[in-house]
CSV table of C-alpha atoms in Angstrom, one decimal:
chain,number,residue,atom,x,y,z
A,1,MET,CA,62.4,114.1,80.4
A,2,SER,CA,62.0,115.3,84.0
A,3,LYS,CA,59.5,113.6,86.3
A,4,PRO,CA,57.4,115.1,89.1
A,5,SER,CA,59.2,114.9,92.4
A,6,THR,CA,56.5,112.8,93.9
A,7,GLU,CA,56.4,110.2,91.2
A,8,LEU,CA,57.9,106.7,91.7
A,9,VAL,CA,61.0,106.0,89.6
A,10,THR,CA,61.0,102.6,88.0
A,11,LEU,CA,64.2,100.7,87.3
A,12,ALA,CA,65.2,97.9,84.9
A,13,VAL,CA,68.3,96.0,86.1
A,14,ILE,CA,70.6,94.5,83.5
A,15,GLY,CA,72.9,92.1,85.2
A,16,CYS,CA,71.7,90.8,88.6
A,17,GLY,CA,75.1,89.9,90.2
A,18,GLN,CA,76.8,91.5,93.1
A,19,ARG,CA,76.8,95.1,91.7
A,20,GLY,CA,73.3,95.0,90.3
A,21,LYS,CA,72.0,93.8,93.6
A,22,SER,CA,74.1,96.4,95.6
A,23,TYR,CA,72.3,99.2,93.8
A,24,SER,CA,68.9,97.6,93.6
A,25,ILE,CA,68.6,96.9,97.3
A,26,TYR,CA,67.9,100.6,97.9
A,27,SER,CA,64.5,100.1,96.4
A,28,LEU,CA,63.5,97.7,99.2
A,29,SER,CA,64.1,100.2,101.9
A,30,ASN,CA,62.7,103.1,99.9
A,31,PRO,CA,59.7,101.7,98.1
A,32,GLU,CA,58.1,105.1,97.9
A,33,ARG,CA,61.0,106.4,95.8
A,34,CYS,CA,61.8,103.6,93.3
A,35,LYS,CA,60.9,100.1,92.3
A,36,VAL,CA,62.7,97.4,90.2
A,37,VAL,CA,60.1,96.4,87.5
A,38,ALA,CA,62.2,94.5,85.0
A,39,ILE,CA,65.4,92.5,84.9
A,40,ALA,CA,67.8,90.8,82.4
A,41,GLU,CA,70.0,88.0,83.7
A,42,PRO,CA,71.2,84.8,81.9
A,43,ARG,CA,71.9,82.7,85.0
A,44,PRO,CA,68.7,80.8,85.9
A,45,LYS,CA,69.0,80.6,89.7
A,46,THR,CA,70.4,84.1,90.0
A,47,GLN,CA,67.6,85.3,87.9
A,48,THR,CA,64.9,83.6,89.9
A,49,GLN,CA,66.3,84.7,93.3
A,50,PHE,CA,66.6,88.3,92.1
A,51,ALA,CA,63.1,88.3,90.6
A,52,ASP,CA,61.7,86.8,93.8
A,53,LEU,CA,63.5,89.2,96.1
A,54,PHE,CA,62.3,92.3,94.2
A,55,LYS,CA,58.9,90.9,93.2
A,56,VAL,CA,59.4,91.4,89.5
A,57,ASP,CA,56.5,90.3,87.3
A,58,LYS,CA,57.4,87.2,85.3
A,59,THR,CA,56.5,88.9,82.1
A,60,LEU,CA,59.3,91.4,82.7
A,61,VAL,CA,62.0,88.9,83.5
A,62,PHE,CA,64.4,88.3,80.6
A,63,ASP,CA,67.4,86.1,79.9
A,64,THR,CA,69.4,88.7,78.0
A,65,TRP,CA,69.6,92.5,77.7
A,66,GLN,CA,68.7,92.1,74.0
A,67,ASP,CA,65.4,90.5,75.0
A,68,LEU,CA,64.6,93.3,77.4
A,69,HIS,CA,65.5,95.8,74.7
A,70,ALA,CA,63.3,94.2,72.1
A,71,ALA,CA,60.4,94.1,74.6
A,72,SER,CA,60.9,97.7,75.3
A,73,ALA,CA,61.0,98.6,71.6
A,74,GLU,CA,57.7,96.9,71.2
A,75,THR,CA,56.0,98.8,74.1
A,76,ILE,CA,57.4,102.1,72.8
A,77,ASN,CA,56.0,101.4,69.3
A,78,THR,CA,52.6,100.1,70.5
A,79,VAL,CA,51.8,102.3,73.5
A,80,GLY,CA,54.5,104.9,73.4
A,81,LYS,CA,56.0,104.0,76.8
A,82,ARG,CA,59.2,102.5,78.0
A,83,LEU,CA,59.3,99.5,80.3
A,84,ALA,CA,60.9,101.6,83.0
A,85,ASP,CA,62.3,105.1,83.6
A,86,ALA,CA,65.9,104.1,84.0
A,87,VAL,CA,68.3,101.1,83.5
A,88,ILE,CA,71.0,100.0,85.9
A,89,ILE,CA,73.8,98.5,83.7
A,90,ALA,CA,75.8,95.9,85.8
A,91,VAL,CA,77.0,93.5,83.1
A,92,GLN,CA,80.6,92.7,82.3
A,93,ASP,CA,82.7,95.7,81.5
A,94,GLU,CA,83.2,95.0,77.8
A,95,MET,CA,79.4,95.0,77.3
A,96,HIS,CA,78.8,98.5,78.8
A,97,THR,CA,79.1,100.5,75.6
A,98,GLU,CA,76.7,98.4,73.5
A,99,VAL,CA,74.1,98.2,76.2
A,100,ALA,CA,74.3,101.8,77.2
A,101,ILE,CA,74.0,103.1,73.7
A,102,ALA,CA,71.1,100.9,72.9
A,103,PHE,CA,69.1,102.0,75.9
A,104,ALA,CA,70.1,105.6,75.6
A,105,LYS,CA,68.6,105.6,72.1
A,106,GLN,CA,65.3,104.4,73.6
A,107,GLY,CA,65.4,107.3,76.1
A,108,TYR,CA,66.2,105.5,79.3
A,109,HIS,CA,68.1,107.3,82.0
A,110,ILE,CA,71.3,105.3,82.8
A,111,LEU,CA,73.3,104.3,85.8
A,112,CYS,CA,76.3,102.4,84.6
A,113,GLU,CA,78.7,100.4,86.8
A,114,LYS,CA,82.4,101.4,86.5
A,115,PRO,CA,84.3,101.5,84.2
A,116,MET,CA,82.4,103.5,81.6
A,117,ALA,CA,83.9,101.2,78.9
A,118,THR,CA,87.1,99.2,78.2
A,119,SER,CA,88.4,101.4,75.3
A,120,LEU,CA,88.7,105.1,75.0
A,121,GLU,CA,86.9,105.0,71.7
A,122,ASP,CA,83.9,103.3,73.3
A,123,CYS,CA,83.9,105.9,76.1
A,124,ILE,CA,83.8,108.7,73.6
A,125,GLU,CA,80.9,106.9,71.8
A,126,MET,CA,79.0,106.5,75.0
A,127,GLU,CA,79.4,110.2,75.8
A,128,LYS,CA,78.0,111.1,72.4
A,129,ALA,CA,75.0,108.8,72.8
A,130,VAL,CA,74.1,110.1,76.2
A,131,LYS,CA,74.4,113.7,75.1
A,132,GLU,CA,72.3,113.1,72.0
A,133,ALA,CA,69.6,111.4,74.1
A,134,GLY,CA,69.5,114.2,76.7
A,135,ILE,CA,69.2,111.6,79.6
A,136,ILE,CA,70.4,111.5,83.2
A,137,PHE,CA,73.7,109.6,83.4
A,138,GLY,CA,75.2,108.2,86.6
A,139,MET,CA,78.5,106.4,86.8
A,140,GLY,CA,79.6,103.8,89.4
A,141,HIS,CA,82.3,106.1,90.8
A,142,VAL,CA,80.9,105.3,94.3
A,143,LEU,CA,83.7,106.9,96.3
A,144,ARG,CA,82.2,110.3,95.5
A,145,TYR,CA,79.0,109.4,97.3
A,146,SER,CA,80.1,108.1,100.7
A,147,PRO,CA,79.5,110.3,103.8
A,148,TYR,CA,83.3,110.1,104.4
A,149,HIS,CA,84.3,111.5,101.1
A,150,GLN,CA,81.5,114.0,101.0
A,151,GLU,CA,82.6,115.5,104.3
A,152,ILE,CA,86.2,115.7,103.0
A,153,ASP,CA,84.9,117.4,99.9
A,154,LYS,CA,83.1,120.1,102.0
A,155,ILE,CA,86.4,120.9,103.8
A,156,ILE,CA,88.3,121.2,100.5
A,157,ARG,CA,85.6,123.5,99.0
A,158,SER,CA,85.4,125.6,102.2
A,159,GLY,CA,89.0,126.8,101.9
A,160,GLU,CA,89.4,126.6,105.7
A,161,LEU,CA,92.8,124.9,105.3
A,162,GLY,CA,93.9,127.0,102.4
A,163,GLU,CA,94.7,125.7,98.9
A,164,LEU,CA,94.9,122.0,98.2
A,165,VAL,CA,98.5,121.4,97.0
A,166,ASN,CA,99.1,117.7,97.1
A,167,VAL,CA,97.2,114.4,97.6
A,168,VAL,CA,98.7,111.0,98.4
A,169,HIS,CA,96.2,108.3,97.9
A,170,VAL,CA,96.6,104.5,98.3
A,171,GLU,CA,94.3,101.7,97.4
A,172,PRO,CA,95.2,98.4,99.1
A,173,ILE,CA,93.4,95.9,97.0
A,174,GLY,CA,94.0,93.0,99.3
A,175,TYR,CA,96.1,89.9,98.6
A,176,PHE,CA,93.2,87.4,98.2
A,177,HIS,CA,90.9,90.0,96.6
A,178,PHE,CA,93.4,90.5,93.9
A,179,ALA,CA,93.9,86.7,93.4
A,180,HIS,CA,90.1,86.3,93.2
A,181,SER,CA,89.3,89.1,90.8
A,182,TYR,CA,92.4,89.9,88.9
A,183,VAL,CA,94.2,86.6,88.7
A,184,ARG,CA,91.5,84.0,88.5
A,185,GLY,CA,88.4,86.1,87.9
A,186,ASN,CA,86.6,88.3,85.3
A,187,TRP,CA,89.2,91.1,85.3
A,188,SER,CA,92.4,88.9,85.0
A,189,SER,CA,92.9,89.5,81.2
A,190,GLU,CA,93.3,92.9,79.6
A,191,LYS,CA,92.1,91.4,76.3
A,192,LYS,CA,88.9,90.1,77.8
A,193,SER,CA,88.2,93.1,80.1
A,194,SER,CA,90.8,95.9,80.5
A,195,PHE,CA,93.9,96.9,82.4
A,196,SER,CA,93.7,96.7,86.2
A,197,LEU,CA,94.1,100.5,86.7
A,198,MET,CA,90.9,100.9,84.8
A,199,THR,CA,88.8,98.0,86.1
A,200,LYS,CA,89.8,98.5,89.8
A,201,SER,CA,90.9,102.1,90.3
A,202,CYS,CA,89.2,104.3,87.8
A,203,HIS,CA,87.1,105.7,90.6
A,204,ASP,CA,90.2,106.5,92.6
A,205,LEU,CA,91.6,108.7,89.8
A,206,ASP,CA,88.1,110.1,89.3
A,207,ILE,CA,87.9,111.3,92.9
A,208,ILE,CA,91.4,112.7,92.9
A,209,CYS,CA,90.5,114.8,89.9
A,210,HIS,CA,87.3,115.8,91.6
A,211,TRP,CA,89.2,117.1,94.7
A,212,PHE,CA,91.2,119.5,92.5
A,213,ALA,CA,88.3,120.5,90.2
A,214,PRO,CA,87.7,122.7,88.3
A,215,LEU,CA,91.4,122.3,87.7
A,216,VAL,CA,92.2,119.4,85.4
A,217,PRO,CA,95.3,117.2,85.1
A,218,ILE,CA,97.8,118.4,82.5
A,219,ARG,CA,100.5,115.8,82.8
A,220,VAL,CA,100.6,112.2,84.0
A,221,SER,CA,103.2,109.5,84.5
A,222,SER,CA,102.9,105.9,85.7
A,223,PHE,CA,104.9,102.8,86.5
A,224,GLY,CA,103.9,99.3,87.3
A,225,SER,CA,103.9,95.7,86.3
A,226,LEU,CA,102.7,92.1,86.9
A,227,HIS,CA,105.3,91.3,89.5
A,228,HIS,CA,104.3,88.1,91.3
A,229,PHE,CA,101.3,86.2,89.8
A,230,ARG,CA,103.2,84.4,87.1
A,231,LYS,CA,104.7,81.0,86.5
A,232,SER,CA,108.2,82.1,87.3
A,233,ALA,CA,107.2,82.8,90.9
A,234,LYS,CA,105.6,79.4,91.5
A,235,PRO,CA,107.2,77.5,94.4
A,236,LYS,CA,109.2,74.6,93.3
A,237,GLU,CA,107.6,72.5,96.0
A,238,ALA,CA,104.2,72.8,94.2
A,239,GLY,CA,105.6,70.6,91.4
A,240,ASN,CA,103.3,70.1,88.5
A,241,ALA,CA,100.1,70.9,90.3
A,242,THR,CA,97.9,73.3,88.5
A,243,GLN,CA,94.9,73.1,90.8
A,244,CYS,CA,94.9,74.1,94.4
A,245,LEU,CA,92.9,71.0,95.5
A,246,ASP,CA,95.7,68.9,94.1
A,247,CYS,CA,98.7,70.9,95.4
A,248,PRO,CA,101.1,69.4,98.0
A,249,ILE,CA,101.8,72.8,99.6
A,250,GLU,CA,98.2,74.2,99.5
A,251,ARG,CA,98.2,74.7,103.2
A,252,GLU,CA,101.3,77.0,103.0
A,253,CYS,CA,100.0,79.1,100.1
A,254,PRO,CA,98.4,82.4,101.0
A,255,TYR,CA,96.4,82.2,97.7
A,256,SER,CA,95.0,78.8,98.3
A,257,ALA,CA,91.5,78.5,96.7
A,258,LYS,CA,90.6,76.0,99.4
A,259,LYS,CA,91.3,78.7,102.0
A,260,ILE,CA,89.7,81.6,100.2
A,261,TYR,CA,86.5,79.8,99.1
A,262,LEU,CA,85.8,76.4,100.8
A,263,GLU,CA,87.0,77.3,104.3
A,264,SER,CA,85.3,80.7,104.1
A,265,LEU,CA,82.1,78.9,103.2
A,266,MET,CA,82.5,76.4,106.0
A,267,HIS,CA,82.7,79.4,108.4
A,268,GLY,CA,79.3,80.5,107.2
A,269,ASN,CA,80.2,83.0,104.5
A,270,ARG,CA,77.9,82.6,101.5
A,271,GLY,CA,78.6,86.1,100.1
A,272,TRP,CA,81.6,87.5,98.4
A,273,PRO,CA,84.1,86.1,97.3
A,274,VAL,CA,82.3,82.7,97.5
A,275,SER,CA,79.0,83.6,95.8
A,276,PRO,CA,80.4,84.6,92.3
A,277,LEU,CA,81.6,81.0,91.8
A,278,VAL,CA,78.2,79.5,91.4
A,279,ASP,CA,74.7,80.3,90.1
A,280,GLY,CA,72.4,80.5,93.1
A,281,ILE,CA,73.2,79.8,96.8
A,282,PRO,CA,76.7,78.3,97.3
A,283,ASP,CA,77.1,75.0,99.1
A,284,ILE,CA,80.1,72.7,99.6
A,285,GLU,CA,79.3,70.5,96.7
A,286,ASN,CA,78.8,73.2,94.0
A,287,VAL,CA,81.7,75.3,95.2
A,288,THR,CA,84.0,72.3,95.2
A,289,ASP,CA,82.8,71.5,91.7
A,290,ALA,CA,83.5,75.1,90.6
A,291,LEU,CA,87.1,74.8,92.0
A,292,ARG,CA,87.6,71.5,90.2
A,293,ASN,CA,86.3,72.7,86.9
A,294,GLY,CA,86.6,76.4,86.7
A,295,PRO,CA,89.2,79.2,86.9
A,296,TYR,CA,88.8,79.9,90.6
A,297,GLY,CA,90.4,76.6,91.6
A,298,LYS,CA,93.5,77.2,89.5
A,299,CYS,CA,96.9,77.9,90.9
A,300,VAL,CA,97.6,81.6,90.8
A,301,TYR,CA,101.0,80.9,89.2
A,302,GLU,CA,99.4,78.8,86.4
A,303,SER,CA,96.5,81.2,85.5
A,304,ALA,CA,96.2,83.2,82.3
A,305,ASN,CA,96.3,86.6,84.0
A,306,ASP,CA,98.2,89.5,82.5
A,307,VAL,CA,97.2,92.7,84.4
A,308,CYS,CA,99.4,94.7,86.7
A,309,ASP,CA,99.4,93.7,90.4
A,310,HIS,CA,101.0,97.1,91.5
A,311,GLN,CA,101.0,100.5,89.8
A,312,VAL,CA,101.7,104.1,90.7
A,313,VAL,CA,100.3,107.2,89.0
A,314,ASN,CA,101.6,110.8,89.3
A,315,LEU,CA,99.5,113.7,88.3
A,316,GLU,CA,100.3,117.4,87.8
A,317,PHE,CA,97.4,119.9,87.7
A,318,ALA,CA,97.1,123.2,85.8
A,319,ASN,CA,98.2,125.3,88.8
A,320,GLY,CA,101.2,123.1,89.7
A,321,ALA,CA,99.4,121.0,92.3
A,322,THR,CA,100.3,117.3,92.4
A,323,ALA,CA,98.9,114.0,93.4
A,324,SER,CA,100.2,110.5,93.6
A,325,PHE,CA,98.1,107.3,93.6
A,326,THR,CA,99.3,103.7,94.4
A,327,MET,CA,97.3,100.6,93.6
A,328,VAL,CA,98.8,97.4,95.1
A,329,ALA,CA,97.7,93.8,95.6
A,330,TYR,CA,99.9,92.8,98.5
A,331,THR,CA,97.9,94.1,101.5
A,332,SER,CA,96.0,92.8,104.4
A,333,LEU,CA,93.5,95.6,104.1
A,334,ILE,CA,90.7,95.1,101.5
A,335,CYS,CA,90.1,98.3,99.6
A,336,GLU,CA,90.3,100.4,102.8
A,337,ARG,CA,91.9,103.4,101.1
A,338,GLN,CA,94.4,105.6,102.9
A,339,THR,CA,94.8,109.3,102.0
A,340,ARG,CA,96.7,112.4,102.9
A,341,TRP,CA,95.5,115.8,101.8
A,342,HIS,CA,98.1,118.6,102.0
A,343,PHE,CA,96.9,122.2,102.1
A,344,THR,CA,98.8,125.5,102.4
A,345,HIS,CA,97.4,125.9,105.9
A,346,GLY,CA,96.7,122.4,107.1
A,347,GLU,CA,96.6,118.7,106.5
A,348,ILE,CA,94.0,115.8,106.6
A,349,VAL,CA,94.9,112.2,107.1
A,350,GLY,CA,92.2,109.5,106.7
A,351,ASP,CA,91.4,105.9,106.1
A,352,MET,CA,87.8,105.8,104.8
A,353,THR,CA,86.5,105.3,108.3
A,354,SER,CA,87.7,108.5,110.1
A,355,PHE,CA,90.1,111.3,109.4
A,356,THR,CA,92.2,113.8,111.4
A,357,ILE,CA,92.4,117.5,110.5
A,358,THR,CA,95.4,119.5,111.6
A,359,ASP,CA,95.0,123.3,111.2
A,360,PHE,CA,98.5,124.8,111.1
A,361,LYS,CA,97.1,127.9,112.8
A,362,ARG,CA,96.3,125.6,115.8
A,363,PRO,CA,98.6,122.6,115.3
A,364,GLU,CA,98.3,121.6,119.0
A,365,MET,CA,94.5,120.9,118.5
A,366,PRO,CA,94.0,118.3,115.8
A,367,GLU,CA,90.4,117.3,115.2
A,368,ARG,CA,89.4,113.7,114.6
A,369,ARG,CA,86.1,113.1,112.7
A,370,SER,CA,84.3,109.8,112.1
A,371,PRO,CA,81.5,110.4,109.6
A,372,ARG,CA,78.4,108.3,109.8
A,373,LEU,CA,78.9,105.3,107.6
A,374,ASP,CA,75.6,104.4,105.8
A,375,GLY,CA,74.8,100.8,105.0
A,376,GLY,CA,76.0,99.2,101.8
A,377,GLY,CA,79.4,98.9,100.2
A,378,HIS,CA,82.2,101.4,99.8
A,379,GLY,CA,81.5,103.2,103.1
A,380,GLY,CA,77.9,104.0,102.0
A,381,GLY,CA,79.0,105.1,98.6
A,382,ASP,CA,76.8,102.5,96.8
A,383,MET,CA,73.7,103.7,98.6
A,384,GLY,CA,74.7,107.4,98.1
A,385,LEU,CA,75.0,106.9,94.4
A,386,ILE,CA,71.7,105.1,93.8
A,387,GLU,CA,69.9,107.6,96.1
A,388,GLY,CA,71.3,110.5,94.1
A,389,PHE,CA,70.6,108.8,90.8
A,390,VAL,CA,67.0,108.1,91.7
A,391,GLU,CA,66.5,111.7,92.8
A,392,ALA,CA,68.2,113.0,89.6
A,393,VAL,CA,65.8,111.0,87.5
A,394,ARG,CA,62.8,111.9,89.7
A,395,THR,CA,63.5,115.7,89.3
A,396,GLY,CA,65.2,115.7,85.9
A,397,LYS,CA,68.3,117.4,87.4
A,398,GLN,CA,71.7,115.9,86.4
A,399,GLU,CA,73.4,118.3,88.8
A,400,ILE,CA,72.2,116.3,91.8
A,401,LEU,CA,74.8,113.7,90.9
A,402,GLY,CA,77.6,116.3,91.1
A,403,THR,CA,79.0,115.2,87.7
A,404,ASP,CA,77.9,114.5,84.2
A,405,VAL,CA,78.9,112.3,81.3
A,406,SER,CA,81.6,114.7,80.0
A,407,GLU,CA,83.3,114.9,83.4
A,408,VAL,CA,83.1,111.1,83.7
A,409,LEU,CA,84.8,110.8,80.3
A,410,ARG,CA,87.5,113.3,81.3
A,411,SER,CA,88.5,111.2,84.3
A,412,HIS,CA,88.5,108.0,82.2
A,413,ILE,CA,90.8,109.8,79.7
A,414,THR,CA,93.2,110.4,82.6
A,415,VAL,CA,93.2,106.7,83.4
A,416,PHE,CA,93.9,105.8,79.8
A,417,ALA,CA,96.7,108.4,79.6
A,418,ALA,CA,98.3,107.0,82.8
A,419,GLU,CA,98.3,103.5,81.2
A,420,ALA,CA,99.8,104.9,78.0
A,421,SER,CA,102.6,106.4,80.2
A,422,ARG,CA,103.2,103.1,81.9
A,423,LYS,CA,103.4,101.2,78.6
A,424,GLU,CA,105.4,103.7,76.6
A,425,GLY,CA,107.7,105.0,79.3
A,426,ARG,CA,107.0,108.7,78.9
A,427,VAL,CA,105.2,111.6,80.6
A,428,VAL,CA,101.9,112.1,78.8
A,429,SER,CA,100.2,115.4,78.2
A,430,VAL,CA,96.6,114.7,79.0
A,431,ALA,CA,95.3,117.4,76.6
A,432,GLU,CA,97.4,116.1,73.7
A,433,PHE,CA,96.4,112.5,74.5
A,434,GLU,CA,92.7,113.5,74.5
A,435,LYS,CA,93.0,115.4,71.2
A,436,ALA,CA,94.6,112.5,69.5
A,437,ALA,CA,92.0,110.1,70.8
A,438,ARG,CA,89.1,112.3,69.6
A,439,GLU,CA,90.7,112.8,66.2
A,440,GLY,CA,91.0,109.0,65.8
A,441,CYS,CA,87.3,108.4,66.5
């Protein structure tokens, strides 16, 4: 399924929201490398805006992924050709498996937004489908692809600081980001989506595993809970108010929907977190309506959320090396991860923008580096991923992405094992956990 290195890679985008657009925007600045030729998006205004931006022919604009899939089946049967070379899957998490398997069977290369799937059984089924199809597979583990983390990776692989013994990694989600996405938003319910360690931080555990590779985690433990965003924490002064716009102490609440959305819009922000509330371009009228009649205007203490707002994970690797990860909602920083890497002969301390290297052989001469931050989200990781995916499809070389579907599955297994530890109150053997999961499929 390889393509000549000079051939244009064509993309079909399934889900034209924030993540679908984040990856697709690469095609506008690199028209000689790739082009969006088909889309599937149910929201009318979002669909029209996306189609206009990427100049997608009207005959290749679909309301659902099933419509796109059916049209593709027809062209495969009649002319022996798919509608595009690859699909970008950016629909809701619980839909990933069904969509990915369907398009893998048609021979499409796949870039799937994180997480792989919301159940371990579905992750295993997706791995099987990708392997059987023999396609290029990219995963939205964007941290791997930022200039910052790629430079860190080079230092680790070089051995210049000795052996990596311990990593301390923190993801500060951000107080209003958590309220938006994990209390009021699409990832607030484990039943409707998945647990927050998976939906928010699976790429953090993935990159921790990557730093220690080819070693793999052998044991994992985890602790965490939904601590604050529940009815018992609601201020008494709020009374019976269930909507922020009706609350007598709205001005005093850090999680006020009026502050997070309306006031942000009034200051000129029409992007995230305002844009997900409406179909099309947000204005005062339709955002106010969304707050009145939808989940984003609901009191965070009256919402139906049930996912953890803080969690720690401890990992032990096959050689005795260790790592700890903390995911926490209560931060002013928004996803600006902080990390310490401890080696036998040195240390690195970083914050996703810059890092300081201390070589114990010359401790009086620490070196500070600030890698070039490419455009796009996650410190350039979004653009790094789509660039690598397009090149992998163009050349037919999975190795360009630095990972494959089996490694992606392994890091997801670690996340599922960590959540099992949290819920069951025990240290989990990752190998035994994986064996049991595969035997149950």
